[in-house]
Amino acid sequence: DVKVTQSSRYLVKRTGEKVFLECVQDMDHENMFWYRQDPGLGLRLIYFSYDVKMKEKGDIPEGYSVSREKKERFSLILESASTNQTSMYLCASSLEVSEQYFGPGTRLTVT
Amino acid sequence: AQSVAQPEDQVNVAEGNPLTVKCTYSVSGNPYLFWYVQYPNRGLQFLLKYITGDNLVKGSYGFEAEFNKSQTSFHLKKPSALVSDSALYFCAVNAGNNRKLIWGLGTSLAVNP
């Protein structure tokens, strides 16, 4: 079975802090994704990566950056957290154009 | 523009009755279609997909979906609903060789005992 893990289930940070969300997958997938999920807005793609050190902006990249130094690990960085970044963050991975597999999510609260 | 629509925000069904969660799409090229389920405070779980072949696709937990090219639909179905099927369901699509998925906004399914 594919396993995607995320570093934290719940996280509380203060406005202005730098926040790191980590995601690791164990199936050698080349694609990895970061989404945020908000009620009524569904899943919105922040960034994705199709190879080590490669990244592409999704629909809502503002205020976020990503890092992929190893194939199995994809990090989401909030450079200066703001209250409007309070959300559920979901990481996923996939092989080529196939289905995506998701981690359990990180519920981030910025106060 | 490519898009996915789930026309119902919420679907209510009695336990034991058949259920349908609707999805329509608009993409250029041949679509790859997916259904996912999300239980409360959990990540999304893959249910089933259509790539090519038989229009009726069977997936996890007794779910199936029917691809209808003329109606550009991919409705999720189950013959007999369980209370444990209560969850949020998402339809997603990509157009062939695109690595990204286009997502519907989700449909909340409530199965009443």
Short mmCIF file of C-alpha atoms in Angstrom, two decimals:
data_model
loop_
_atom_site.label_atom_id
_atom_site.label_comp_id
_atom_site.label_asym_id
_atom_site.label_seq_id
_atom_site.Cartn_x
_atom_site.Cartn_y
_atom_site.Cartn_z
CA ASP A 1 0.00 0.00 0.00
CA VAL A 2 1.06 3.55 -0.71
CA LYS A 3 1.81 5.49 2.40
CA VAL A 4 1.92 9.26 2.56
CA THR A 5 2.78 10.77 5.91
CA GLN A 6 2.64 14.35 7.09
CA SER A 7 4.74 15.68 9.92
CA SER A 8 1.91 16.98 12.09
CA ARG A 9 -1.84 16.41 12.38
CA TYR A 10 -2.44 19.67 14.23
CA LEU A 11 -0.29 22.78 14.34
CA VAL A 12 -0.80 26.16 15.98
CA LYS A 13 1.43 29.05 14.95
CA ARG A 14 1.53 32.78 15.49
CA THR A 15 1.17 35.42 12.82
CA GLY A 16 4.51 36.15 11.18
CA GLU A 17 6.13 32.83 12.04
CA LYS A 18 7.82 30.72 9.39
CA VAL A 19 6.05 27.39 9.12
CA PHE A 20 7.30 24.14 7.64
CA LEU A 21 4.97 21.31 6.67
CA GLU A 22 6.66 18.07 5.71
CA CYS A 23 5.35 15.27 3.55
CA VAL A 24 6.97 11.90 2.86
CA GLN A 25 5.83 9.14 0.50
CA ASP A 26 7.23 5.65 0.31
CA MET A 27 6.21 4.50 -3.18
CA ASP A 28 8.83 6.18 -5.38
CA HIS A 29 6.19 8.44 -6.97
CA GLU A 30 7.58 11.21 -9.13
CA ASN A 31 4.65 13.58 -8.56
CA MET A 32 3.88 15.25 -5.26
CA PHE A 33 1.25 17.87 -4.48
CA TRP A 34 0.25 20.32 -1.77
CA TYR A 35 -3.39 21.35 -1.42
CA ARG A 36 -5.35 23.37 1.03
CA GLN A 37 -8.93 22.47 1.85
CA ASP A 38 -11.44 24.98 3.10
CA PRO A 39 -15.19 24.50 3.64
CA GLY A 40 -17.14 25.26 0.49
CA LEU A 41 -13.99 25.76 -1.59
CA GLY A 42 -12.99 22.14 -2.10
CA LEU A 43 -9.34 21.33 -2.76
CA ARG A 44 -7.13 24.06 -4.13
CA LEU A 45 -3.69 23.24 -5.48
CA ILE A 46 -0.87 25.30 -3.98
CA TYR A 47 2.19 23.75 -5.65
CA PHE A 48 3.20 20.50 -7.21
CA SER A 49 6.45 18.83 -8.13
CA TYR A 50 7.07 16.28 -10.88
CA ASP A 51 10.72 15.60 -10.08
CA VAL A 52 13.43 16.40 -7.56
CA LYS A 53 14.12 20.14 -7.47
CA MET A 54 11.30 20.75 -9.97
CA LYS A 55 8.17 22.62 -9.00
CA GLU A 56 5.19 24.31 -10.58
CA LYS A 57 2.75 26.80 -9.16
CA GLY A 58 -0.78 25.70 -8.63
CA ASP A 59 -3.86 27.85 -8.33
CA ILE A 60 -3.00 29.65 -5.08
CA PRO A 61 0.81 29.85 -4.63
CA GLU A 62 0.92 33.31 -3.05
CA GLY A 63 2.40 33.26 0.43
CA TYR A 64 3.81 29.75 0.02
CA SER A 65 6.98 28.14 -1.25
CA VAL A 66 8.06 24.51 -1.60
CA SER A 67 11.17 22.42 -1.54
CA ARG A 68 11.89 19.00 -2.99
CA GLU A 69 15.46 17.94 -2.39
CA LYS A 70 14.74 14.20 -2.31
CA LYS A 71 12.22 12.25 -4.33
CA GLU A 72 10.28 11.02 -1.31
CA ARG A 73 9.99 14.34 0.52
CA PHE A 74 8.05 17.50 -0.38
CA SER A 75 7.97 20.44 2.00
CA LEU A 76 5.55 23.34 2.09
CA ILE A 77 6.82 26.57 3.60
CA LEU A 78 4.77 29.49 4.82
CA GLU A 79 7.29 32.31 4.81
CA SER A 80 5.32 34.53 7.18
CA ALA A 81 2.16 32.91 8.42
CA SER A 82 -1.04 34.91 8.34
CA THR A 83 -4.48 34.22 9.78
CA ASN A 84 -5.93 33.65 6.31
CA GLN A 85 -3.63 30.65 5.97
CA THR A 86 -5.52 28.84 8.70
CA SER A 87 -6.68 25.72 6.88
CA MET A 88 -6.38 21.99 6.36
CA TYR A 89 -3.28 21.16 4.32
CA LEU A 90 -3.20 17.94 2.33
CA CYS A 91 -0.21 16.35 0.67
CA ALA A 92 -0.56 13.80 -2.14
CA SER A 93 1.64 11.77 -4.45
CA SER A 94 1.07 9.98 -7.73
CA LEU A 95 2.73 8.02 -10.45
CA GLU A 96 2.64 9.69 -13.88
CA VAL A 97 -0.99 10.63 -14.64
CA SER A 98 -2.58 8.12 -12.31
CA GLU A 99 -4.56 8.51 -9.12
CA GLN A 100 -3.22 10.58 -6.25
CA TYR A 101 -2.69 9.19 -2.78
CA PHE A 102 -3.19 11.47 0.17
CA GLY A 103 -1.70 11.91 3.60
CA PRO A 104 -3.91 12.38 6.68
CA GLY A 105 -3.68 16.17 6.53
CA THR A 106 -2.36 18.91 8.79
CA ARG A 107 -4.84 21.26 10.39
CA LEU A 108 -2.97 24.54 10.76
CA THR A 109 -4.26 27.35 12.93
CA VAL A 110 -2.56 30.74 12.74
CA THR A 111 -3.38 33.06 15.62
CA ALA B 1 -12.03 26.18 -19.46
CA GLN B 2 -11.73 22.73 -17.95
CA SER B 3 -14.01 22.10 -15.01
CA VAL B 4 -15.78 19.56 -12.84
CA ALA B 5 -19.23 20.07 -11.38
CA GLN B 6 -20.86 18.25 -8.50
CA PRO B 7 -24.33 19.77 -8.69
CA GLU B 8 -25.47 18.67 -5.23
CA ASP B 9 -23.82 20.01 -2.09
CA GLN B 10 -25.58 17.39 0.00
CA VAL B 11 -27.30 14.09 -0.66
CA ASN B 12 -29.48 12.34 1.90
CA VAL B 13 -30.45 8.70 1.57
CA ALA B 14 -31.94 6.07 3.86
CA GLU B 15 -29.82 3.09 4.81
CA GLY B 16 -30.42 0.20 2.45
CA ASN B 17 -31.54 2.42 -0.42
CA PRO B 18 -29.47 2.96 -3.56
CA LEU B 19 -27.37 6.10 -3.68
CA THR B 20 -26.10 8.28 -6.50
CA VAL B 21 -23.62 11.13 -6.27
CA LYS B 22 -23.46 13.13 -9.48
CA CYS B 23 -20.47 14.47 -11.37
CA THR B 24 -20.21 16.18 -14.74
CA TYR B 25 -17.06 17.44 -16.40
CA SER B 26 -15.79 19.64 -19.18
CA VAL B 27 -12.31 18.90 -20.50
CA SER B 28 -10.57 18.81 -23.83
CA GLY B 29 -9.24 15.46 -24.86
CA ASN B 30 -9.99 12.07 -23.39
CA PRO B 31 -10.70 12.34 -19.67
CA TYR B 32 -9.30 10.30 -16.84
CA LEU B 33 -11.96 10.34 -14.10
CA PHE B 34 -11.64 9.66 -10.39
CA TRP B 35 -13.75 9.44 -7.25
CA TYR B 36 -12.42 10.00 -3.75
CA VAL B 37 -14.00 9.80 -0.30
CA GLN B 38 -13.10 11.80 2.79
CA TYR B 39 -14.20 10.71 6.24
CA PRO B 40 -14.27 13.35 9.02
CA ASN B 41 -10.85 14.75 9.89
CA ARG B 42 -9.11 12.40 7.48
CA GLY B 43 -7.27 12.68 4.19
CA LEU B 44 -8.86 11.66 0.92
CA GLN B 45 -9.06 8.01 -0.06
CA PHE B 46 -9.10 6.87 -3.66
CA LEU B 47 -12.29 4.95 -4.55
CA LEU B 48 -12.17 4.23 -8.27
CA LYS B 49 -11.11 5.51 -11.67
CA TYR B 50 -12.03 5.40 -15.32
CA ILE B 51 -9.25 5.52 -17.89
CA THR B 52 -10.57 3.54 -20.82
CA GLY B 53 -12.61 0.44 -21.57
CA ASP B 54 -15.84 -0.64 -19.88
CA ASN B 55 -18.01 2.34 -18.99
CA LEU B 56 -19.00 0.78 -15.66
CA VAL B 57 -16.15 0.86 -13.19
CA LYS B 58 -16.15 -0.96 -9.85
CA GLY B 59 -14.20 0.29 -6.87
CA SER B 60 -13.70 0.02 -3.14
CA TYR B 61 -16.43 -0.50 -0.52
CA GLY B 62 -19.02 -1.66 -3.10
CA PHE B 63 -19.05 1.60 -5.04
CA GLU B 64 -19.23 1.81 -8.81
CA ALA B 65 -19.38 4.61 -11.34
CA GLU B 66 -20.64 4.92 -14.87
CA PHE B 67 -18.83 6.91 -17.51
CA ASN B 68 -21.19 8.51 -20.02
CA LYS B 69 -19.30 10.25 -22.79
CA SER B 70 -22.32 11.84 -24.47
CA GLN B 71 -23.53 13.38 -21.22
CA THR B 72 -19.97 14.05 -19.96
CA SER B 73 -20.89 12.49 -16.65
CA PHE B 74 -19.31 10.10 -14.18
CA HIS B 75 -21.88 9.43 -11.46
CA LEU B 76 -20.96 7.43 -8.37
CA LYS B 77 -23.41 4.73 -7.31
CA LYS B 78 -23.97 2.08 -4.70
CA PRO B 79 -26.89 -0.38 -4.70
CA SER B 80 -27.44 -0.35 -0.93
CA ALA B 81 -26.19 2.51 1.25
CA LEU B 82 -24.66 2.01 4.70
CA VAL B 83 -24.58 4.55 7.55
CA SER B 84 -20.78 4.21 7.40
CA ASP B 85 -20.85 5.58 3.83
CA SER B 86 -21.64 9.02 5.28
CA ALA B 87 -18.72 11.18 4.17
CA LEU B 88 -17.60 13.84 1.73
CA TYR B 89 -17.18 12.65 -1.87
CA PHE B 90 -15.03 14.31 -4.48
CA CYS B 91 -14.97 13.84 -8.24
CA ALA B 92 -11.79 14.71 -10.14
CA VAL B 93 -10.65 14.66 -13.76
CA ASN B 94 -7.60 15.20 -15.88
CA ALA B 95 -7.32 15.37 -19.63
CA GLY B 96 -4.99 12.60 -20.61
CA ASN B 97 -1.38 13.51 -20.02
CA ASN B 98 -1.88 16.26 -17.45
CA ARG B 99 -0.39 15.35 -14.08
CA LYS B 100 -2.74 17.70 -12.20
CA LEU B 101 -6.32 16.91 -11.33
CA ILE B 102 -9.28 19.25 -11.61
CA TRP B 103 -11.51 18.81 -8.58
CA GLY B 104 -15.20 19.19 -7.93
CA LEU B 105 -16.22 21.01 -4.75
CA GLY B 106 -17.46 17.86 -3.10
CA THR B 107 -20.80 16.36 -2.12
CA SER B 108 -21.67 15.56 1.47
CA LEU B 109 -23.47 12.23 1.69
CA ALA B 110 -25.62 11.52 4.74
CA VAL B 111 -27.02 8.02 5.13
CA ASN B 112 -29.78 7.93 7.71
CA PRO B 113 -30.47 4.80 9.78
#
